[in-house]
Short mmCIF file of C-alpha atoms in Angstrom, two decimals:
data_model
loop_
_atom_site.label_atom_id
_atom_site.label_comp_id
_atom_site.label_asym_id
_atom_site.label_seq_id
_atom_site.Cartn_x
_atom_site.Cartn_y
_atom_site.Cartn_z
CA ALA G 1 0.00 0.00 0.00
CA GLN G 2 1.12 3.50 -0.75
CA SER G 3 2.35 5.40 2.28
CA VAL G 4 4.22 8.46 3.42
CA THR G 5 6.70 8.54 6.28
CA GLN G 6 7.94 11.59 8.11
CA PRO G 7 10.71 10.36 10.41
CA ASP G 8 10.98 13.51 12.52
CA ILE G 9 8.11 14.17 14.90
CA HIS G 10 9.52 17.42 16.26
CA ILE G 11 12.31 19.72 15.05
CA THR G 12 13.66 22.82 16.73
CA VAL G 13 15.75 25.41 14.91
CA SER G 14 16.96 28.92 15.59
CA GLU G 15 15.58 31.79 13.58
CA GLY G 16 17.77 32.37 10.53
CA ALA G 17 19.03 28.81 10.43
CA SER G 18 18.46 26.50 7.51
CA LEU G 19 15.77 23.83 7.63
CA GLU G 20 15.23 20.42 6.08
CA LEU G 21 12.17 18.29 6.82
CA ARG G 22 12.30 14.70 5.68
CA CYS G 23 9.66 12.78 3.78
CA ASN G 24 9.86 9.27 2.36
CA TYR G 25 7.19 7.64 0.27
CA SER G 26 6.30 4.15 -0.77
CA TYR G 27 4.81 4.15 -4.25
CA GLY G 28 5.33 2.08 -7.37
CA ALA G 29 4.94 4.65 -10.10
CA THR G 30 5.96 8.29 -10.23
CA PRO G 31 4.02 9.79 -7.36
CA TYR G 32 2.25 13.07 -7.03
CA LEU G 33 3.80 14.61 -3.92
CA PHE G 34 2.79 17.55 -1.79
CA TRP G 35 3.84 19.53 1.25
CA TYR G 36 1.21 21.22 3.39
CA VAL G 37 1.62 23.50 6.40
CA GLN G 38 -0.81 23.81 9.29
CA SER G 39 -0.49 26.78 11.64
CA PRO G 40 -2.14 26.53 15.07
CA GLY G 41 -5.91 26.71 14.76
CA GLN G 42 -5.75 26.90 10.99
CA GLY G 43 -6.54 24.61 8.13
CA LEU G 44 -3.86 23.09 5.94
CA GLN G 45 -2.26 25.26 3.28
CA LEU G 46 -0.46 23.92 0.23
CA LEU G 47 3.22 24.88 0.14
CA LEU G 48 4.26 23.10 -3.05
CA LYS G 49 3.70 20.04 -5.19
CA TYR G 50 5.60 17.75 -7.53
CA PHE G 51 4.08 15.91 -10.47
CA SER G 52 6.87 15.54 -13.01
CA GLY G 53 9.71 17.39 -14.68
CA ASP G 54 12.24 19.41 -12.73
CA THR G 55 12.92 17.57 -9.50
CA LEU G 56 13.50 20.78 -7.56
CA VAL G 57 10.23 22.59 -7.00
CA GLN G 58 9.69 26.01 -5.56
CA GLY G 59 6.80 26.83 -3.30
CA ILE G 60 5.35 29.68 -1.34
CA LYS G 61 6.96 31.38 1.66
CA GLY G 62 10.48 30.63 0.38
CA PHE G 63 10.19 26.85 0.64
CA GLU G 64 11.51 24.35 -1.87
CA ALA G 65 11.53 20.58 -2.10
CA GLU G 66 13.58 18.08 -4.06
CA PHE G 67 12.26 14.83 -5.45
CA LYS G 68 14.82 12.02 -5.37
CA ARG G 69 13.53 8.85 -6.93
CA SER G 70 16.59 6.80 -5.93
CA GLN G 71 15.95 7.60 -2.28
CA SER G 72 12.14 7.68 -2.46
CA SER G 73 12.33 11.06 -0.79
CA PHE G 74 10.74 14.48 -1.12
CA ASN G 75 12.44 16.63 1.50
CA LEU G 76 11.33 20.17 2.23
CA ARG G 77 13.95 22.88 2.66
CA LYS G 78 14.23 26.53 3.51
CA PRO G 79 17.56 28.40 3.64
CA SER G 80 16.61 30.78 6.47
CA VAL G 81 13.76 30.10 8.86
CA HIS G 82 11.53 32.87 10.21
CA TRP G 83 9.70 32.73 13.53
CA SER G 84 6.40 32.69 11.61
CA ASP G 85 7.37 29.34 10.08
CA ALA G 86 6.62 27.59 13.37
CA ALA G 87 3.84 25.16 12.47
CA GLU G 88 3.07 21.54 11.65
CA TYR G 89 4.26 20.32 8.25
CA PHE G 90 2.69 17.42 6.40
CA CYS G 91 3.99 15.51 3.42
CA ALA G 92 1.34 13.83 1.29
CA VAL G 93 1.04 11.56 -1.75
CA PHE G 94 -1.89 11.48 -4.14
CA ASN G 95 -3.23 7.99 -4.70
CA THR G 96 -6.39 7.01 -6.58
CA ASP G 97 -8.33 10.21 -6.07
CA LYS G 98 -7.23 10.91 -2.51
CA LEU G 99 -4.39 12.41 -0.56
CA ILE G 100 -2.56 10.23 1.96
CA PHE G 101 -0.84 12.31 4.61
CA GLY G 102 2.20 11.57 6.72
CA THR G 103 2.07 11.96 10.48
CA GLY G 104 3.57 15.42 10.37
CA THR G 105 6.63 17.23 11.72
CA ARG G 106 6.18 19.97 14.27
CA LEU G 107 8.62 22.83 13.75
CA GLN G 108 9.58 25.04 16.64
CA VAL G 109 11.60 28.20 16.00
CA PHE G 110 13.67 29.87 18.69
CA PRO G 111 14.64 33.56 18.45
CA GLU I 1 -12.67 34.67 -2.52
CA ALA I 2 -14.37 33.15 0.52
CA GLY I 3 -12.70 30.08 1.92
CA VAL I 4 -14.11 26.82 3.21
CA ALA I 5 -16.38 27.54 6.16
CA GLN I 6 -16.86 25.08 9.00
CA SER I 7 -18.92 25.19 12.16
CA PRO I 8 -18.87 24.85 15.04
CA ARG I 9 -15.26 25.67 15.82
CA TYR I 10 -15.24 23.60 19.01
CA LYS I 11 -17.57 20.97 20.42
CA ILE I 12 -17.48 19.10 23.71
CA ILE I 13 -19.83 16.18 24.26
CA GLU I 14 -20.10 13.11 26.42
CA LYS I 15 -19.67 9.65 24.99
CA ARG I 16 -22.78 8.12 23.47
CA GLN I 17 -24.12 11.55 22.56
CA SER I 18 -24.57 12.62 18.96
CA VAL I 19 -22.90 15.53 17.19
CA ALA I 20 -23.02 17.15 13.77
CA PHE I 21 -20.53 19.27 11.86
CA TRP I 22 -21.30 21.56 8.97
CA CYS I 23 -19.17 22.54 5.98
CA ASN I 24 -19.73 25.11 3.25
CA PRO I 25 -17.15 24.64 0.49
CA ILE I 26 -15.83 27.25 -1.88
CA SER I 27 -18.46 28.18 -4.43
CA GLY I 28 -18.25 26.09 -7.56
CA HIS I 29 -16.06 23.37 -6.10
CA ALA I 30 -17.40 20.00 -7.16
CA THR I 31 -15.34 17.87 -4.80
CA LEU I 32 -15.72 17.91 -1.03
CA TYR I 33 -13.72 15.96 1.53
CA TRP I 34 -14.06 15.22 5.23
CA TYR I 35 -10.86 14.38 7.05
CA GLN I 36 -10.32 13.24 10.64
CA GLN I 37 -7.13 14.44 12.31
CA ILE I 38 -6.34 12.75 15.61
CA LEU I 39 -3.78 14.50 17.79
CA GLY I 40 -0.27 13.58 16.66
CA GLN I 41 -1.40 12.07 13.38
CA GLY I 42 -1.88 13.24 9.84
CA PRO I 43 -5.36 13.85 8.44
CA LYS I 44 -7.20 10.70 7.39
CA LEU I 45 -9.84 10.82 4.68
CA LEU I 46 -13.28 9.81 5.92
CA ILE I 47 -15.42 10.51 2.89
CA GLN I 48 -15.16 12.20 -0.49
CA PHE I 49 -18.07 13.64 -2.47
CA GLN I 50 -18.17 14.53 -6.13
CA ASN I 51 -21.11 16.92 -6.40
CA ASN I 52 -23.73 15.13 -4.27
CA GLY I 53 -22.46 11.60 -4.89
CA VAL I 54 -20.07 9.62 -2.71
CA VAL I 55 -16.75 8.78 -4.41
CA ASP I 56 -14.96 7.15 -1.49
CA ASP I 57 -16.20 6.30 1.99
CA SER I 58 -14.02 3.27 2.57
CA GLN I 59 -12.58 4.66 5.83
CA LEU I 60 -15.83 5.99 7.25
CA PRO I 61 -17.03 4.00 10.31
CA LYS I 62 -20.49 3.57 8.93
CA ASP I 63 -21.94 2.11 12.11
CA ARG I 64 -21.68 5.52 13.77
CA PHE I 65 -20.64 8.09 11.17
CA SER I 66 -22.80 9.45 8.38
CA ALA I 67 -22.40 12.28 5.93
CA GLU I 68 -24.46 13.93 3.27
CA ARG I 69 -24.02 16.67 0.75
CA LEU I 70 -27.35 18.11 -0.13
CA LYS I 71 -27.69 19.60 -3.61
CA GLY I 72 -23.95 19.20 -4.12
CA VAL I 73 -23.06 22.21 -2.00
CA ASP I 74 -23.06 22.18 1.83
CA SER I 75 -22.21 19.04 3.71
CA THR I 76 -22.95 17.65 7.16
CA LEU I 77 -20.97 15.01 9.02
CA LYS I 78 -22.70 13.27 11.92
CA ILE I 79 -21.48 10.96 14.66
CA GLN I 80 -24.03 8.93 16.59
CA PRO I 81 -23.20 7.69 19.16
CA ALA I 82 -19.80 9.23 19.83
CA LYS I 83 -16.94 7.30 21.39
CA LEU I 84 -13.91 8.57 23.27
CA GLU I 85 -11.67 7.72 20.31
CA ASP I 86 -13.65 10.11 18.09
CA SER I 87 -11.92 13.04 19.79
CA ALA I 88 -10.15 14.76 16.92
CA VAL I 89 -10.21 17.73 14.58
CA TYR I 90 -12.59 17.25 11.69
CA LEU I 91 -11.41 19.05 8.59
CA CYS I 92 -13.45 19.84 5.54
CA ALA I 93 -11.77 20.54 2.23
CA SER I 94 -12.93 21.30 -1.27
CA SER I 95 -11.44 21.37 -4.74
CA PRO I 96 -12.67 22.15 -8.23
CA GLY I 97 -12.20 18.53 -9.35
CA ARG I 98 -10.65 15.17 -8.50
CA THR I 99 -7.44 15.17 -10.49
CA PRO I 100 -4.08 15.36 -8.68
CA ASN I 101 -3.32 18.86 -9.86
CA GLU I 102 -6.46 20.25 -8.28
CA LYS I 103 -5.55 22.24 -5.21
CA LEU I 104 -7.37 21.36 -2.02
CA PHE I 105 -8.63 24.22 0.13
CA PHE I 106 -9.08 23.36 3.79
CA GLY I 107 -11.33 24.87 6.41
CA SER I 108 -10.08 25.61 9.93
CA GLY I 109 -11.73 22.48 11.28
CA THR I 110 -14.02 21.52 14.13
CA GLN I 111 -12.26 20.33 17.26
CA LEU I 112 -14.29 17.60 18.95
CA SER I 113 -13.68 16.47 22.51
CA VAL I 114 -15.58 13.40 23.70
CA LEU I 115 -15.58 13.02 27.48
#
């Protein structure tokens, strides 16, 4: 069965530091991959998505993600984190008409 | 553009009681989803509507959960009777269609606590 794994439950970084959130997927064909962000008390917001083509995709809020087929990964990155980036981040894969979400990574940002 | 509206924002009930959640999707969006998000987990799809028809309800506990989408617009999700393990945030989302490149728009959710 298709699945998404986010190995890190909780990550803490200092403001201005770089960030990488890990995501691994289990899927036979080329997957449709997504990153969503959920701020406290808010719904999920799409950061970026990958369907095909260039394996490095740019998203909103300065985020980017790189699709690596050999590693079955789709890690999210940001070169310099802002305090407002503190939130829960979810990786997801699209499978037969529905999104399957990972368990999420909670990002905490210290000043 | 108005977003996905959900109500109530919070609900506290005792086990074995019933509860209902309401969702108004973005105007013109054909596809509507209900997700359950238990604390510490990712959202899990409960049911997906295309207009007023059910596309996928394979993960909906049908002995206690029901959902409808009248006239292909608003939707209601009901739990009767509620169990302690139903405590979660219930998220509604909508999209113009069902293809992967359709962006999902999520509401803020209804946080349910079952005591």
